[in-house]
Short mmCIF file of N, CA and C and ligand atoms in Angstrom, two decimals:
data_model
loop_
_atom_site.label_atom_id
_atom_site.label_comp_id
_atom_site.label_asym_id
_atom_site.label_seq_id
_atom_site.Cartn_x
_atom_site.Cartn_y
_atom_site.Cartn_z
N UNK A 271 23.03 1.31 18.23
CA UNK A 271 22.83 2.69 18.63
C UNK A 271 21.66 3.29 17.85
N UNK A 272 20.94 3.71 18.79
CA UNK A 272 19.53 4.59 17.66
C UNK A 272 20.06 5.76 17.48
N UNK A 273 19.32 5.96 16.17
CA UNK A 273 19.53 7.74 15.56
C UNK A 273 17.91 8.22 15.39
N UNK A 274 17.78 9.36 15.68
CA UNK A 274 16.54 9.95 15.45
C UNK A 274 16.40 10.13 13.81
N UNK A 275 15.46 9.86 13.87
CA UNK A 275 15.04 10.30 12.24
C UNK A 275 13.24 11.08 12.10
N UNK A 276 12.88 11.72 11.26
CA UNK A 276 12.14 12.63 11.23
C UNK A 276 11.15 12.12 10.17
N UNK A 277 9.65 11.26 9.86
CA UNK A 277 8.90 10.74 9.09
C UNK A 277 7.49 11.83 9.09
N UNK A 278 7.46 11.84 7.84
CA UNK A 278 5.74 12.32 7.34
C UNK A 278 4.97 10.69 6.70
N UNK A 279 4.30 10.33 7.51
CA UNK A 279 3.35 9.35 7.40
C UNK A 279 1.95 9.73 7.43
N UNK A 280 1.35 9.44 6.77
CA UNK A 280 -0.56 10.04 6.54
C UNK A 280 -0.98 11.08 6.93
N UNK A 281 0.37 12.30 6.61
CA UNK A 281 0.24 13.55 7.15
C UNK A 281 0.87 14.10 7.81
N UNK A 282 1.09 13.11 8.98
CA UNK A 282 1.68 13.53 10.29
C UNK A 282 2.68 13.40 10.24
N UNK A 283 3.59 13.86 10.83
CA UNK A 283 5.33 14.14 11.48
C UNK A 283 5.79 13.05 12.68
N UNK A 284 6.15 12.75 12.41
CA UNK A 284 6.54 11.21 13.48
C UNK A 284 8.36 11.26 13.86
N UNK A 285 8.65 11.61 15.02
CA UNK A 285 10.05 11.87 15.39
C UNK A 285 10.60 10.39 16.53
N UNK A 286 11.28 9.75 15.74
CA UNK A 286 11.46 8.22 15.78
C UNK A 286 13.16 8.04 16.16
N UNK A 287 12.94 7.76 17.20
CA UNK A 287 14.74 6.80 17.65
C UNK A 287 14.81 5.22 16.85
N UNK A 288 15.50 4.90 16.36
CA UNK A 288 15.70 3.77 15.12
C UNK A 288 16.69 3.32 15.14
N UNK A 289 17.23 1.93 15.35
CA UNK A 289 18.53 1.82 14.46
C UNK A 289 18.68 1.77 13.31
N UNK A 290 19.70 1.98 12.37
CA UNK A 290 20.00 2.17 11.28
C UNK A 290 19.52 1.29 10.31
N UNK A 291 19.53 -0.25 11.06
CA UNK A 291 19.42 -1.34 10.24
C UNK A 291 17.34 -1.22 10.34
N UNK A 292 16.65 -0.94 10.56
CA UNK A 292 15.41 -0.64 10.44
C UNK A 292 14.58 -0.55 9.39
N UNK A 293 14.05 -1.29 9.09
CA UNK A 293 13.01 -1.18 7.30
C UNK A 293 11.80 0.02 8.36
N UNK A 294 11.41 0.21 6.91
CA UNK A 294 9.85 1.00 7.20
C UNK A 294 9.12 0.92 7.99
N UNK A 295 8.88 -0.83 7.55
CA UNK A 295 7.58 -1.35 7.73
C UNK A 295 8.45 -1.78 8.88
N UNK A 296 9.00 -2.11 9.50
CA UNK A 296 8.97 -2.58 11.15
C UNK A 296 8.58 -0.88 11.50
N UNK A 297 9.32 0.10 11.16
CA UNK A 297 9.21 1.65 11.91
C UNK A 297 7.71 1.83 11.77
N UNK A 298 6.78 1.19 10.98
CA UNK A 298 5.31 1.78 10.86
C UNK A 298 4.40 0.97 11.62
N UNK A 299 4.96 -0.40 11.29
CA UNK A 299 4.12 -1.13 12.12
C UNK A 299 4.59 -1.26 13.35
N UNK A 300 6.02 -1.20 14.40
CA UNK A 300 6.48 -1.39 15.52
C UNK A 300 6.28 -0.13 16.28
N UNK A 301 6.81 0.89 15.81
CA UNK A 301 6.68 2.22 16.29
C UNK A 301 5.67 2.94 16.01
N UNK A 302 5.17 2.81 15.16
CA UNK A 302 3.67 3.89 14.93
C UNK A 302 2.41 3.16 15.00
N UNK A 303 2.23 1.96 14.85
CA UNK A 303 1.38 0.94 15.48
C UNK A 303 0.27 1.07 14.32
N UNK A 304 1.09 1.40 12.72
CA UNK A 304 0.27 1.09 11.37
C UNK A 304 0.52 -0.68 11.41
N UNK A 305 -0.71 -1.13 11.91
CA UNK A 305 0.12 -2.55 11.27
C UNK A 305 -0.96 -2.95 10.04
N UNK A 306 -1.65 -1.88 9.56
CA UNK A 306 -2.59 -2.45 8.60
C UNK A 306 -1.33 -2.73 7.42
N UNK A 307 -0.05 -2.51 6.97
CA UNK A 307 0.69 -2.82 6.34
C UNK A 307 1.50 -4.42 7.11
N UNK A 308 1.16 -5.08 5.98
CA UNK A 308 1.07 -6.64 6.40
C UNK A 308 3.12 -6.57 5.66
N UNK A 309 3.40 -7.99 6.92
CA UNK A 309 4.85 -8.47 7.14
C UNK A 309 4.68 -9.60 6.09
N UNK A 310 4.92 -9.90 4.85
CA UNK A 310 4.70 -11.19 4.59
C UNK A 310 5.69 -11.83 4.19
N UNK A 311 6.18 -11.37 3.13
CA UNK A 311 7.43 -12.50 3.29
C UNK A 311 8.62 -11.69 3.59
N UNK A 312 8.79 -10.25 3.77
CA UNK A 312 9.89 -9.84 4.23
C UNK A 312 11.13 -9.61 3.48
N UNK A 313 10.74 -10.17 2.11
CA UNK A 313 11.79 -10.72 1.20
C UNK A 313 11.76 -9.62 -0.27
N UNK A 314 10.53 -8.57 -0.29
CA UNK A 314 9.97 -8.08 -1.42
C UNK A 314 9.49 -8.74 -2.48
N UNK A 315 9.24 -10.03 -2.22
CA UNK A 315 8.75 -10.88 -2.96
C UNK A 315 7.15 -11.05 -3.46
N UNK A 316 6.49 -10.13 -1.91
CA UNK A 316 4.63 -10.87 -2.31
C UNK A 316 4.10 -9.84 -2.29
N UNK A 317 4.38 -8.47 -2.56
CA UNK A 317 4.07 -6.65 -2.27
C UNK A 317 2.66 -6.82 -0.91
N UNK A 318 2.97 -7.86 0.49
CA UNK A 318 1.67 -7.27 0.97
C UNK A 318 2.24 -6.05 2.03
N UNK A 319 3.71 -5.64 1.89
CA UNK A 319 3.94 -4.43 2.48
C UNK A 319 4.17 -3.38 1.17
N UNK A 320 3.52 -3.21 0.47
CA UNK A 320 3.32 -2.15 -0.43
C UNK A 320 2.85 -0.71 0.54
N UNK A 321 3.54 0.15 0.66
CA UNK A 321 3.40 1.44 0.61
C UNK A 321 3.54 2.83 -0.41
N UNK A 322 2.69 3.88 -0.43
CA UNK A 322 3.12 4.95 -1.30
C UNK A 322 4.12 6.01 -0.57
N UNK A 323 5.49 5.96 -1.95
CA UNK A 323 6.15 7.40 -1.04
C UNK A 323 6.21 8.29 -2.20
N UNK A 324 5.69 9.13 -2.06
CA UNK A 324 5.28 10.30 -2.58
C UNK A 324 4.66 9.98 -3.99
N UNK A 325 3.55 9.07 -3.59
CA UNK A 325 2.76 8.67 -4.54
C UNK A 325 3.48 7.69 -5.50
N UNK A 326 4.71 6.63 -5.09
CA UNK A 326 4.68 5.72 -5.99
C UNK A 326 5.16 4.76 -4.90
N UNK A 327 4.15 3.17 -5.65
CA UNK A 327 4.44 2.23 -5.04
C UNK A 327 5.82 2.06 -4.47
N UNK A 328 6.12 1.72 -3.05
CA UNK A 328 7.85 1.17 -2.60
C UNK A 328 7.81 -0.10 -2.00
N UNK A 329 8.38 -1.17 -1.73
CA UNK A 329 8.20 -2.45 -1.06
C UNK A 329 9.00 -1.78 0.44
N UNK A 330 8.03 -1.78 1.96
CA UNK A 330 8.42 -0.83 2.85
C UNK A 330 9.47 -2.29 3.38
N UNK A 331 9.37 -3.47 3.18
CA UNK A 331 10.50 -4.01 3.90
C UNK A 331 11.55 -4.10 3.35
N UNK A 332 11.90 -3.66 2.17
CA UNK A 332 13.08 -2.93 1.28
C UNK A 332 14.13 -2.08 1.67
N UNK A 333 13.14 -0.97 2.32
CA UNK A 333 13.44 0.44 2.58
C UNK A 333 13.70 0.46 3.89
N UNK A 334 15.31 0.93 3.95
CA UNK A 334 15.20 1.35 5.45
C UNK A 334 14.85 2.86 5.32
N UNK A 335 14.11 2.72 7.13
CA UNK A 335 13.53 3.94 7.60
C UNK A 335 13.74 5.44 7.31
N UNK A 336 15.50 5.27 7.69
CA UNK A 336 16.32 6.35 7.16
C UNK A 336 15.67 7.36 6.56
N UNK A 337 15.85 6.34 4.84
CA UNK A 337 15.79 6.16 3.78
C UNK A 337 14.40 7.03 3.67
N UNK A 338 13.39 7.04 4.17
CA UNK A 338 12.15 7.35 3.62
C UNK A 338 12.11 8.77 4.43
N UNK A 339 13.04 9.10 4.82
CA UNK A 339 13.51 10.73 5.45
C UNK A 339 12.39 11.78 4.09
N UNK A 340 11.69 12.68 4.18
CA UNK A 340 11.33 13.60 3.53
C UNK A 340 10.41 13.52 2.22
N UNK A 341 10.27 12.22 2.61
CA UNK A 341 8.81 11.71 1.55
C UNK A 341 7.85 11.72 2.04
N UNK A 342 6.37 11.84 1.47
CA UNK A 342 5.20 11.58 1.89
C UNK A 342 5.18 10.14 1.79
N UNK A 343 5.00 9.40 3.29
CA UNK A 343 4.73 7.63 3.00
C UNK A 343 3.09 7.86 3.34
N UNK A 344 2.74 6.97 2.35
CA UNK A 344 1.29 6.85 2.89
C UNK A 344 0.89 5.31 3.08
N UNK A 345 0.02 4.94 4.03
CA UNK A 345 -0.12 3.72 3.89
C UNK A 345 -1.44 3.01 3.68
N UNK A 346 -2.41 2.05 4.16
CA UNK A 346 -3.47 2.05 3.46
C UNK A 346 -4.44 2.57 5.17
N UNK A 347 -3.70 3.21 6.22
CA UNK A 347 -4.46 4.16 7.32
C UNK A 347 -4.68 5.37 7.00
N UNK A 348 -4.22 5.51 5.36
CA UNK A 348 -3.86 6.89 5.40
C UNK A 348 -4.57 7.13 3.97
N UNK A 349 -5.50 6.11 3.40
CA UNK A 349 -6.22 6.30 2.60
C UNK A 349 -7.34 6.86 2.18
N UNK A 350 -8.25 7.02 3.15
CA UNK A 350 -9.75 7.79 2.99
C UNK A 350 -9.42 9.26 3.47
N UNK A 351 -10.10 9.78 2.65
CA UNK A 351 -10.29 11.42 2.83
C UNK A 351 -10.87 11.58 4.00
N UNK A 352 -10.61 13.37 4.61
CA UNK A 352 -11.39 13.59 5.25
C UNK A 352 -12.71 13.48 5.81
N UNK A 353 -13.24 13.14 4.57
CA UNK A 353 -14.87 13.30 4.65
C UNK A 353 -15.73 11.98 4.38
N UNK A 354 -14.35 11.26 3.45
CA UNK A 354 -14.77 9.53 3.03
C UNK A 354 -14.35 8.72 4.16
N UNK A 355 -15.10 7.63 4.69
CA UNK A 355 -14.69 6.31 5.58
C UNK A 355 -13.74 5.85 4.91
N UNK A 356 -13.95 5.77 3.45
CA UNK A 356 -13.17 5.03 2.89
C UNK A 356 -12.97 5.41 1.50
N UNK A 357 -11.78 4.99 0.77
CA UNK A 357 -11.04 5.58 -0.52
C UNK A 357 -11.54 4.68 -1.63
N UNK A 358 -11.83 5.17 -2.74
CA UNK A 358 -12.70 4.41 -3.49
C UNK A 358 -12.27 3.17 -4.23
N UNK A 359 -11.59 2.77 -4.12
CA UNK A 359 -10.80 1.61 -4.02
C UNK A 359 -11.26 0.29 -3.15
N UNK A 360 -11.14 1.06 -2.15
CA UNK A 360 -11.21 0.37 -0.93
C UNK A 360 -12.55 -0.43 -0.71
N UNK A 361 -13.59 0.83 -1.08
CA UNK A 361 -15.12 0.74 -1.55
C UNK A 361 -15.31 -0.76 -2.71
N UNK A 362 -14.51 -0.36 -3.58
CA UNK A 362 -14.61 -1.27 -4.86
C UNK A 362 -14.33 -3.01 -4.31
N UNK A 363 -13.22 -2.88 -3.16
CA UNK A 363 -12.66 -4.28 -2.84
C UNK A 363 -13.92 -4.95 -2.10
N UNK A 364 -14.58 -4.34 -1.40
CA UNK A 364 -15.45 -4.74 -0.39
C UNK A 364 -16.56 -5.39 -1.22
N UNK A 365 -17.15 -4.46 -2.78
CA UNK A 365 -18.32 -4.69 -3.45
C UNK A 365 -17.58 -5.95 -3.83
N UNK A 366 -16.51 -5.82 -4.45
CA UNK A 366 -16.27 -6.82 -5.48
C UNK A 366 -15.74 -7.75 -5.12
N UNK A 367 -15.89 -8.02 -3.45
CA UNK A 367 -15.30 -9.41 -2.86
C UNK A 367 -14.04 -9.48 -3.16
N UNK A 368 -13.25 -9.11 -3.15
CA UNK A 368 -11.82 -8.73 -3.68
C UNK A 368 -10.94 -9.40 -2.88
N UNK A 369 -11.22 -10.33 -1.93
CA UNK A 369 -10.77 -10.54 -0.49
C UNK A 369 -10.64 -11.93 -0.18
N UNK A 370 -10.38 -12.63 0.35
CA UNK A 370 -10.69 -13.48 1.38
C UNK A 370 -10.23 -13.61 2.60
N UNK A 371 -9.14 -14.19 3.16
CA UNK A 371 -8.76 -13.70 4.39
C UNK A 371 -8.17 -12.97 5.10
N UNK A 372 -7.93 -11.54 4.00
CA UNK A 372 -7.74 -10.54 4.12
C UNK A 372 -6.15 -9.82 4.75
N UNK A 373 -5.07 -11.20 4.49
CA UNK A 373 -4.04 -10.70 4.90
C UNK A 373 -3.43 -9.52 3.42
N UNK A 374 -3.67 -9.70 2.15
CA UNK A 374 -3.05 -9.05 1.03
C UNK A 374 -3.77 -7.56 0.99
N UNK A 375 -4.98 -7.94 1.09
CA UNK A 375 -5.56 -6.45 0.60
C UNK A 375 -4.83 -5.23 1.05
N UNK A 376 -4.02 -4.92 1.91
CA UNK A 376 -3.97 -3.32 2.00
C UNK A 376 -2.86 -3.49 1.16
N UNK A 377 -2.17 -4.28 0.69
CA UNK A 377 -0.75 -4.04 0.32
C UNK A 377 -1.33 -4.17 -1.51
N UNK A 378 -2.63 -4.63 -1.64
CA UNK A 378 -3.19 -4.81 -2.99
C UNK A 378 -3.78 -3.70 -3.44
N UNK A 379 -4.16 -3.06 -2.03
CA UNK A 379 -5.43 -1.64 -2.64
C UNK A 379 -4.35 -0.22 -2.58
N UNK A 380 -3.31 -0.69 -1.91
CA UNK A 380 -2.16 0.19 -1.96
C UNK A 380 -1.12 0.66 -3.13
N UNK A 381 -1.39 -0.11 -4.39
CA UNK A 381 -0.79 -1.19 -5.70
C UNK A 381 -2.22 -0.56 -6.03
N UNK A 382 -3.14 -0.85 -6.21
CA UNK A 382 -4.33 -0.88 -7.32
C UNK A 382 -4.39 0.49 -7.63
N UNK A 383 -4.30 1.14 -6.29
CA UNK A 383 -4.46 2.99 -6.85
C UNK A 383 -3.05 3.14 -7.53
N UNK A 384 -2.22 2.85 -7.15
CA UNK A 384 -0.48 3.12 -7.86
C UNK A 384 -0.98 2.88 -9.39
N UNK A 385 -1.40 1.62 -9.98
CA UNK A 385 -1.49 1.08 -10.84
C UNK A 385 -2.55 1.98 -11.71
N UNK A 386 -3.41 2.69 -11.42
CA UNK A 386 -4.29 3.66 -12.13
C UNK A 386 -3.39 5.01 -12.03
N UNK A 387 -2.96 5.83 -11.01
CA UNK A 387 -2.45 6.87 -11.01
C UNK A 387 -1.29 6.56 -11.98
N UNK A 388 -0.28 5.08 -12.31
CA UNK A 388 0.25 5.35 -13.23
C UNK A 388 -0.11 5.09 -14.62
N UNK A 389 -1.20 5.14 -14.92
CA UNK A 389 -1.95 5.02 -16.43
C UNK A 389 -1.23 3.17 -16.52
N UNK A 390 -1.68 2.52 -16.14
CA UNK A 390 -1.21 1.07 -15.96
C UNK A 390 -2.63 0.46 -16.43
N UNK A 391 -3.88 0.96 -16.26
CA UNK A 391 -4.90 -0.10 -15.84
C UNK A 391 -5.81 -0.13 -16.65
N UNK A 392 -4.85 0.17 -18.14
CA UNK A 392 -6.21 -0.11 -19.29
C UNK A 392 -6.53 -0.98 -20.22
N UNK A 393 -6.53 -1.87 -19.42
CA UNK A 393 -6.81 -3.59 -19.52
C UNK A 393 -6.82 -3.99 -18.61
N UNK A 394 -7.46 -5.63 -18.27
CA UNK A 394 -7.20 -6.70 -17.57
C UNK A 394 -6.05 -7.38 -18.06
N UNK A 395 -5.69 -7.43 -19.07
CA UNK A 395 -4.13 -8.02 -19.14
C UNK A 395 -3.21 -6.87 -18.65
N UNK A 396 -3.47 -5.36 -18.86
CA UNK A 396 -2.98 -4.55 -18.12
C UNK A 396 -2.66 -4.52 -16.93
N UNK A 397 -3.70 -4.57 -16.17
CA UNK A 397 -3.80 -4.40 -14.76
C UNK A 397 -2.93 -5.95 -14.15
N UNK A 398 -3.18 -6.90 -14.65
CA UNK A 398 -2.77 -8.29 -14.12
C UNK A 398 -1.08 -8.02 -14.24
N UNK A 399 -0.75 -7.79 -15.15
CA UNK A 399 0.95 -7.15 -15.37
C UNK A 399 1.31 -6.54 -14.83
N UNK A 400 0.94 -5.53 -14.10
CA UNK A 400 1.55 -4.10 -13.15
C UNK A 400 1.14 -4.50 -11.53
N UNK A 401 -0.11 -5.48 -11.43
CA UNK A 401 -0.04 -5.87 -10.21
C UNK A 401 0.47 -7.54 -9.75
N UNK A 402 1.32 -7.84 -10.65
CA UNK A 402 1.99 -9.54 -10.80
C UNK A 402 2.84 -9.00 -9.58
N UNK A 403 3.22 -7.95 -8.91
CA UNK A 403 4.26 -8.01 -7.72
C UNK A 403 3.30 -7.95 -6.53
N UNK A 404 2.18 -8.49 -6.30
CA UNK A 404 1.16 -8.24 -5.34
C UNK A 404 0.23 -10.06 -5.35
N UNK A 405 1.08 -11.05 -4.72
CA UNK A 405 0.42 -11.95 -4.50
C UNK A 405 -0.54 -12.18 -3.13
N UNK A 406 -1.77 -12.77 -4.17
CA UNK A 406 -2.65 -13.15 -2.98
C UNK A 406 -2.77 -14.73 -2.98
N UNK A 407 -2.53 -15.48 -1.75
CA UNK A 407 -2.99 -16.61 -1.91
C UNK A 407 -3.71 -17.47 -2.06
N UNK A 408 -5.06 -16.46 -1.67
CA UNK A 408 -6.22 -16.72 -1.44
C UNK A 408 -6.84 -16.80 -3.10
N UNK A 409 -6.17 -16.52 -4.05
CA UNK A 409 -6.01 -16.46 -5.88
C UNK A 409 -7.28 -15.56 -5.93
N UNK A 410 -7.58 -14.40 -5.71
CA UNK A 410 -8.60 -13.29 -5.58
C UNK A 410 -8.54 -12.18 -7.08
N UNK A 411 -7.63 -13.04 -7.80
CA UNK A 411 -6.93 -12.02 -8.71
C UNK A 411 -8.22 -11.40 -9.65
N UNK A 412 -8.96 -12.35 -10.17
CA UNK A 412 -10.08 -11.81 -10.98
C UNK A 412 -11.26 -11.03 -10.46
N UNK A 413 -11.66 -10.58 -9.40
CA UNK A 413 -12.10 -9.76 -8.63
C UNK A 413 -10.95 -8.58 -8.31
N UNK A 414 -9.73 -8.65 -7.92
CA UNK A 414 -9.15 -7.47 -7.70
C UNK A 414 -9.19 -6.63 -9.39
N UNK A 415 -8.81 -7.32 -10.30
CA UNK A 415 -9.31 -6.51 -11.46
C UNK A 415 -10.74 -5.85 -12.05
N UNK A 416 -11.51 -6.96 -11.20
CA UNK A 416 -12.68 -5.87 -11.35
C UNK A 416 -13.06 -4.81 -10.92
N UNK A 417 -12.57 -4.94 -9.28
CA UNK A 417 -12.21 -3.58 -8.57
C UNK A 417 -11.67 -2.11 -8.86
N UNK A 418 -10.26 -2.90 -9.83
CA UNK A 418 -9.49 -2.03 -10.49
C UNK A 418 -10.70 -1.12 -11.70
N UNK A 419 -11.01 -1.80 -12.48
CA UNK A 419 -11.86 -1.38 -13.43
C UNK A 419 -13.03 -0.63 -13.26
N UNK A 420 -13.34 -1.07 -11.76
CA UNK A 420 -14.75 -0.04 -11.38
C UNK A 420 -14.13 1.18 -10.75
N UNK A 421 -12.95 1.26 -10.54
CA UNK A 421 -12.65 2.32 -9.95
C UNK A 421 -11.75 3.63 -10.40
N UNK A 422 -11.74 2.76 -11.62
CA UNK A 422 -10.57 3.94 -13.11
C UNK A 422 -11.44 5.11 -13.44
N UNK A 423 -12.56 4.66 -13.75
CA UNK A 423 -13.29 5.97 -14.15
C UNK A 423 -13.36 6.27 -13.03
N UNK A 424 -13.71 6.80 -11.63
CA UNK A 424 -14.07 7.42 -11.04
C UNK A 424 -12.46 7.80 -10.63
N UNK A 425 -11.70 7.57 -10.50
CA UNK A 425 -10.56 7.98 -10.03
C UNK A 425 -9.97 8.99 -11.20
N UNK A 426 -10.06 8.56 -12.42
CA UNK A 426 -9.54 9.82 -13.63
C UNK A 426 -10.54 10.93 -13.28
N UNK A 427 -11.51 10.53 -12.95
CA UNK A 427 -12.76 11.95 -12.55
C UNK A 427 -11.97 12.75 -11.18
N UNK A 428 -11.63 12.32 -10.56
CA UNK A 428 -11.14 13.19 -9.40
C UNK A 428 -10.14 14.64 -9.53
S1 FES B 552 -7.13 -12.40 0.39
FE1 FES B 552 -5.95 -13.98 1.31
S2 FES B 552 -3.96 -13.68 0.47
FE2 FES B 552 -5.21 -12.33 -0.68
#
């Protein structure tokens, strides 16, 4: 049986029939057609469904839908400002090759800002510790910390 439930996702108000048993991330990526939040192991095991709810990292195949009733979820569609293409992060992954076949990154650049907004990222042994729940297979790890690092100062500036 579906129940309506009522979501603020990248702003917007999203009024969703669901069944109960429903994670997030099927409600974001099935119903709202975010699928830049990657399915990977389903298990909360590899953070590439990392989402922010109300600005702190959540694993969205964790979370049922319900559940995320009256939070800001943001996801990585919901990252660049008005006026930016793109969130400076995002900027940083692209310079710094941060990537390869690009299934981890949103669930990494989703985690990398978490990881600065929570005063996490002042080190590379820092940063490697707070983002150990964010595997890439592609082993991109020493570039995503550089990313991280080019993007601390400008992000404490904001
Ligand atoms: S870029 Fe391929 S898994 Fe990270």
């Amino acid at each position: 049986m579906a129940t309506e439930i009522l979501l603020n996702v990248n702003g917007g108000e999203y009024r969703l029939a669901v069944d109960l048993r429903t994670t997030l991330l099927d409600a974001l990526r099935e119903q709202l057609d975010l699928t830049g939040t990657k399915k990977g192991c389903d298990l909360g095991q590899c953070g590439a469904y990392t989402v922010l709810m109300d600005g702190r990292r959540v694993l969205s195949c964790l979370i049922l839908a319900v559940a995320a009733q009256g939070a800001e979820v943001t996801t990585i569609e919901g990252l660049a400002g008005e006026h930016d293409p793109l969130h400076p992060m995002q900027q940083a992954f692209l310079e710094q090759d941060a990537y390869q076949c690009g299934y981890c990154p949103p669930g990494q650049i989703i985690s990398t800002i978490a990881c600065v907004q929570e005063g996490h990222a002042g080190s590379a042994d820092e940063i490697r510790e707070y983002m150990s729940g964010n595997l890439c297979r592609c082993a991109a790890y020493p570039k995503i910390v550089a990313a991280v690092q080019q993007v601390k100062p400008l992000m404490e500036d904001r």
